[in-house]
Coordinates of C-alpha atoms and ligand atoms in Angstrom, one line a residue:
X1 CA 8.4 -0.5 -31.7
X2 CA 7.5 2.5 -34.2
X3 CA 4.4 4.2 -33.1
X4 CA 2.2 4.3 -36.5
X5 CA -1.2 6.1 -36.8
X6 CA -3.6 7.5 -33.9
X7 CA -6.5 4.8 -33.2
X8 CA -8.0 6.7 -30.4
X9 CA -7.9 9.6 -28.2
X10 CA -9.5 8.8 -24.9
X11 CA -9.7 11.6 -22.3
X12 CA -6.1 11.0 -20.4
X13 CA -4.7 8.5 -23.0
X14 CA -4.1 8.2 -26.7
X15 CA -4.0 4.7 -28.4
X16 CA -1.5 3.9 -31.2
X17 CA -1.2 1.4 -33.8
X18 CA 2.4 -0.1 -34.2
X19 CA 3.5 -2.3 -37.3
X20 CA 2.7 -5.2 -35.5
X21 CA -0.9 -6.0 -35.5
X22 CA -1.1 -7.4 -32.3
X23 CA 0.2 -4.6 -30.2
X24 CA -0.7 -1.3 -29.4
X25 CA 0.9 1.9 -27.5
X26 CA -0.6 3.2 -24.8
X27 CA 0.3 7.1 -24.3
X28 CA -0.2 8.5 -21.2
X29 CA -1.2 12.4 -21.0
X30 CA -1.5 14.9 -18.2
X31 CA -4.8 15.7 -19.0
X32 CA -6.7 15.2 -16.3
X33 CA -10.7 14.9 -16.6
X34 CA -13.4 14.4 -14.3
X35 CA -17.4 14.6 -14.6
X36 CA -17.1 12.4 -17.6
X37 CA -14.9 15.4 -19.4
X38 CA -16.7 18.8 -18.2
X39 CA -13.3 19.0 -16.3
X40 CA -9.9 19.1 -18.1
X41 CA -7.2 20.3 -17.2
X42 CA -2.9 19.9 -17.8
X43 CA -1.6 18.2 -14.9
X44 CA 3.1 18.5 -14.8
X45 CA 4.0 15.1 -14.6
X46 CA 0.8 13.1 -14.5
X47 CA 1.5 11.3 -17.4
X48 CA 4.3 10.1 -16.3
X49 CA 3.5 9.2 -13.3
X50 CA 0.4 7.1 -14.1
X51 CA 2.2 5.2 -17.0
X52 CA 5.1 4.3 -14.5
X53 CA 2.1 3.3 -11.4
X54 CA 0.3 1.0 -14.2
X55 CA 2.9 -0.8 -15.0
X56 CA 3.9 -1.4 -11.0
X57 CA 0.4 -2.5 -10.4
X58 CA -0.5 -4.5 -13.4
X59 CA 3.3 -6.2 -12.9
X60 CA 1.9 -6.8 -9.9
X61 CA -1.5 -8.4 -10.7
X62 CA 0.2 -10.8 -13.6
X63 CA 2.3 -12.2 -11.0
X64 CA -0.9 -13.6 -9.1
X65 CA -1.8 -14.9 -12.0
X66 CA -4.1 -12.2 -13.1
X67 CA -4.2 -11.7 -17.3
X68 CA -3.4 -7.9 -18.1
X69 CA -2.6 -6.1 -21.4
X70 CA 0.7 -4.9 -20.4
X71 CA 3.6 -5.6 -22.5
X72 CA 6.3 -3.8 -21.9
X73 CA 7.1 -0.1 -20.8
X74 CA 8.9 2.0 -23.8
X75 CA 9.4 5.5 -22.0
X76 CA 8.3 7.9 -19.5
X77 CA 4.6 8.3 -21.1
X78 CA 4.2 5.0 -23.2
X79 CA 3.4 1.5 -23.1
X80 CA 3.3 -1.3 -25.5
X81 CA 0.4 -3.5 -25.1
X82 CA -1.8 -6.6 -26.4
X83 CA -4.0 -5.6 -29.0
X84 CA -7.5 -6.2 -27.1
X85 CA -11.0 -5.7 -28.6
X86 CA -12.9 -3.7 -25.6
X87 CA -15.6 -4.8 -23.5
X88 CA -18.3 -1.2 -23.1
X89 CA -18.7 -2.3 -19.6
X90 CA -16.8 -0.6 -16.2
X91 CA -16.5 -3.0 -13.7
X92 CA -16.3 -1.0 -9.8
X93 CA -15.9 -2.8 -6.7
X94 CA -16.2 -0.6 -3.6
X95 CA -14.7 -1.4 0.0
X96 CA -16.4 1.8 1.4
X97 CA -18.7 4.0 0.3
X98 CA -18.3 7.2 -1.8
X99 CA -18.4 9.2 -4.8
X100 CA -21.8 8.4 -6.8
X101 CA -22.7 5.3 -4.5
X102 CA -23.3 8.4 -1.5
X103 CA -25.3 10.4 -4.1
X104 CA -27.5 7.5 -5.1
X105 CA -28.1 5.9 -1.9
X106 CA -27.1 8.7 0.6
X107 CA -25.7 6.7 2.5
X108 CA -22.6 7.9 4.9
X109 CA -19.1 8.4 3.2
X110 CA -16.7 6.4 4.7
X111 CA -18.9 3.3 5.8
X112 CA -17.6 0.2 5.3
X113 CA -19.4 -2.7 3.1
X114 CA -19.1 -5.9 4.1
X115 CA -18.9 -7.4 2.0
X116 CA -17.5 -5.3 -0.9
X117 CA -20.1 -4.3 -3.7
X118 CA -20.0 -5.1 -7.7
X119 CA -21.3 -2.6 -10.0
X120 CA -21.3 -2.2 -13.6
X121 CA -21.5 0.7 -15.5
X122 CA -22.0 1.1 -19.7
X123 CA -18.7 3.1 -20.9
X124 CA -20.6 6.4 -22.7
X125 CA -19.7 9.9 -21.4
X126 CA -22.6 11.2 -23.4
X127 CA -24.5 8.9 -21.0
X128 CA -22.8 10.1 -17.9
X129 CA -21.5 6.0 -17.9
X130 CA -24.8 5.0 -16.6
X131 CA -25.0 1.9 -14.0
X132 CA -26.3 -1.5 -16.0
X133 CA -26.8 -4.8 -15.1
X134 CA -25.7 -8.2 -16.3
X135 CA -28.9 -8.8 -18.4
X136 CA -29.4 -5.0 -19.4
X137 CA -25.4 -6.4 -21.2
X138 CA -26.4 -9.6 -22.3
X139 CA -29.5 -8.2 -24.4
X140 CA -27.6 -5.6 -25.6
X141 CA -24.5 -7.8 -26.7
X142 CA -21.7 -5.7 -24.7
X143 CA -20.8 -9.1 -23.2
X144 CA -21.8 -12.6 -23.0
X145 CA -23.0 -14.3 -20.0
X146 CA -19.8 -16.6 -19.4
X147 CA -17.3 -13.1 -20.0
X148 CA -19.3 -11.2 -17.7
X149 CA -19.0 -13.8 -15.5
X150 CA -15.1 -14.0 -15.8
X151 CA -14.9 -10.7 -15.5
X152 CA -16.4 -10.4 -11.9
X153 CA -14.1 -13.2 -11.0
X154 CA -11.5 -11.3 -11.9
X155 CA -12.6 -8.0 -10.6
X156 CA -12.4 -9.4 -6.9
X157 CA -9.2 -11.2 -7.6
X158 CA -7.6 -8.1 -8.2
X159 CA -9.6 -6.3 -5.3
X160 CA -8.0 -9.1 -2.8
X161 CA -4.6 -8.7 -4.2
X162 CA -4.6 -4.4 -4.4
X163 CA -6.8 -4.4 -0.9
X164 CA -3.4 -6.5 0.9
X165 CA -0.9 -4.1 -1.3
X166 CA -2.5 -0.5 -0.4
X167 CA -2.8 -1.9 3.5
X168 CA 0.6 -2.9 3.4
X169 CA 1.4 0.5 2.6
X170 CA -0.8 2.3 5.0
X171 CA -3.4 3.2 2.2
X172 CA -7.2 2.0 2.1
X173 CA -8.2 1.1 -1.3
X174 CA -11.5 2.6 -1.2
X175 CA -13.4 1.6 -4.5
X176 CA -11.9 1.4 -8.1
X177 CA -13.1 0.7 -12.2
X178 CA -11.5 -1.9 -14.0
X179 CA -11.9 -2.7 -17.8
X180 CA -11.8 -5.5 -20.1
X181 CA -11.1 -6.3 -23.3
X182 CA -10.8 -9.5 -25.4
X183 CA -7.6 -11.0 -27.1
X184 CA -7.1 -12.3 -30.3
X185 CA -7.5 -16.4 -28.8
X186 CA -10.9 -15.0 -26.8
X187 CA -9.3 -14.8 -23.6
X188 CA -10.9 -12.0 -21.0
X189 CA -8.0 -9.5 -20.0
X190 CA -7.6 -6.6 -18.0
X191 CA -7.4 -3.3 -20.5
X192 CA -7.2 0.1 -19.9
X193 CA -5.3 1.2 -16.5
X194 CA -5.0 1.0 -12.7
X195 CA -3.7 4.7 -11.6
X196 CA -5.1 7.1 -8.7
X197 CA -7.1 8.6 -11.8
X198 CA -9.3 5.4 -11.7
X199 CA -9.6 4.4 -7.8
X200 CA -10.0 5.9 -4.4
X201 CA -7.3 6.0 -2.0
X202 CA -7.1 7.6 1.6
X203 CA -4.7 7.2 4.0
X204 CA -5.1 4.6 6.5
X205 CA -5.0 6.7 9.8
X206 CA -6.2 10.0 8.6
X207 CA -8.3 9.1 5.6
X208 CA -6.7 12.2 3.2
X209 CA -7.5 11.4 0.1
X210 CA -4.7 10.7 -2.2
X211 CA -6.6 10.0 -6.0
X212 CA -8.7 11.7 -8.1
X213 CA -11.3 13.3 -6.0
X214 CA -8.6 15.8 -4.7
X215 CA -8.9 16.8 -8.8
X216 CA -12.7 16.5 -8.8
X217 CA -13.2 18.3 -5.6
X218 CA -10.8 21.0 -6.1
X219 CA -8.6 19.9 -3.5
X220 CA -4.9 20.4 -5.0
X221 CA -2.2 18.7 -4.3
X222 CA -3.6 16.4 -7.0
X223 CA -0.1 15.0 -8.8
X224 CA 1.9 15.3 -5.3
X225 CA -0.8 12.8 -3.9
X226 CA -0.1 10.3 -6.9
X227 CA 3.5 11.0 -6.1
X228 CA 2.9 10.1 -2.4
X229 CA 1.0 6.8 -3.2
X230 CA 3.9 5.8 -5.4
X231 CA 6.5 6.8 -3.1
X232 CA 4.8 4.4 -0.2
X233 CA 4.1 1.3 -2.6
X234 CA 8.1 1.7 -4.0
X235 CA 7.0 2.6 -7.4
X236 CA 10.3 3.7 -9.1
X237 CA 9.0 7.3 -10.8
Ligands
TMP1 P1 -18.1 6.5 -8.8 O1 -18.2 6.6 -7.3 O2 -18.1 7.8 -9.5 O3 -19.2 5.6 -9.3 O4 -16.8 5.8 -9.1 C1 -16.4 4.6 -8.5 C2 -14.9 4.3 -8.8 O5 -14.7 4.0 -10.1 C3 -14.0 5.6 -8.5 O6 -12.8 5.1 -8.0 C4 -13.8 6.2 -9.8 C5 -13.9 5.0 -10.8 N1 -14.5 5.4 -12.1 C6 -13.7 5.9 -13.1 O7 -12.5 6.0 -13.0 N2 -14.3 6.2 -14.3 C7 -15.6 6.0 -14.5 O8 -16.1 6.3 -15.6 C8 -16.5 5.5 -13.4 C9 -17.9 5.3 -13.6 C10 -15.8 5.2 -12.2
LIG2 N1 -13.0 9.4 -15.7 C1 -14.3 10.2 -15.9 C2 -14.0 11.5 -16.5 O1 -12.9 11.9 -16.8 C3 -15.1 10.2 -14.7 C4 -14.5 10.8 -13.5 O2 -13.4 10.4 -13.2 O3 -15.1 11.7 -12.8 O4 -14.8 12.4 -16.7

């Protein structure tokens, strides 16, 4: 599958067109960005890594039964995947607090919610992604009623399937964004990716963070963290 013209350059992935119109590649970068892009910087073997974690975990999620984009892997940085037209709205389920939930509620880092929370947030860095609502989406035309629905359904599906994975391997999955898009017969499918650039993980017994926030917070260590979580889950890098 021949790459063909640039459709979009996100922040930490660049979207191709390929000559067949229902599939697109997926190329992974080691940019790394944080506060909706004030942050950037080149992270050795990021790319890499997340494309090859993406593909474990959405594998992973297909297999109970969860629709995902993924096609097929085509080399250390890209994917091919369904053509999807994309849904504006994050979807973030959170098994303990942190990150902006702490800020806006200041409630204690590391509390558990029981049960897990559902947010939504409206995809718009100029915006600073800020948190909507089901009928703040519906008015707007982001999503209908019956996809936002689907996609919530979906959203805890794949929290109950990553929750048992990361346990397994001594990892709390702390909170994490999802996004949808819609194929070509309607269907609601997972888009976008599921990497430590999109979740929160700490270790079980210690709680050390091993995603993102070691990047946001100036913590280091950032891709030898995503190479840890990897490592334990079996991920082949
Ligand atoms: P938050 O605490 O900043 O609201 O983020 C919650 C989780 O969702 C965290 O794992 C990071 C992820 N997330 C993104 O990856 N990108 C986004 O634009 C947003 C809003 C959240
Ligand atoms: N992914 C967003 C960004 O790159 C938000 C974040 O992760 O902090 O800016």
């Amino acid at each position: 599958m021949e790459k063909r013209t640039e459709l979009y350059r996100g922040k930490a992935k660049t979207v191709f067109t390929t000559d067949n119109p229902d599939r697109l590649i997926l190329e992974f970068r080691n940019d790394t960005s944080a506060f909706d892009g004030e942050k950037v910087e080149q992270l050795d073997r990021k790319g890499m890594v997340n494309n090859k974690f993406n593909n474990f975990i959405m594998s992973k999620l297909e297999a109970a039964g969860i629709p995902t984009q993924l096609d097929q892997v085509l080399s250390d940085t890209e994917t091919l995947v369904k053509k999807l037209s994309m849904i504006p709205v994050e979807c973030v389920i959170r098994n303990y607090a942190a990150g902006s939930l702490v800020r806006r509620l200041g409630v204690t880092e590391g509390q558990q919610l029981n049960p897990p929370t559902f947010e939504q947030f409206l995809k718009n860095d100029a915006l600073h992604d800020p948190m909507i609502n089901e009928s703040l989406a519906i008015s707007f035309g982001w999503a209908t009623a019956e996809q936002l629905a689907k996609m919530k359904e979906l959203t805890f599906k794949v929290n109950q399937v990553l929750q048992a994975l990361f346990d397994e391997a001594g990892m709390l999955l702390v909170d994490f964004k999802l996004e949808f898009g819609v194929d070509s017969a309607g269907n609601i499918v997972l888009g976008d990716e599921f990497s430590p650039d999109g979740c929160r993980l700490w270790d079980k017994e210690t709680r050390k963070k091993l995603d993102k926030d070691r990047f946001r917070q100036g913590l280091g260590g950032v891709v030898e963290a995503y190479e840890e979580v990897a490592s334990r889950l079996g991920v082949p890098l």
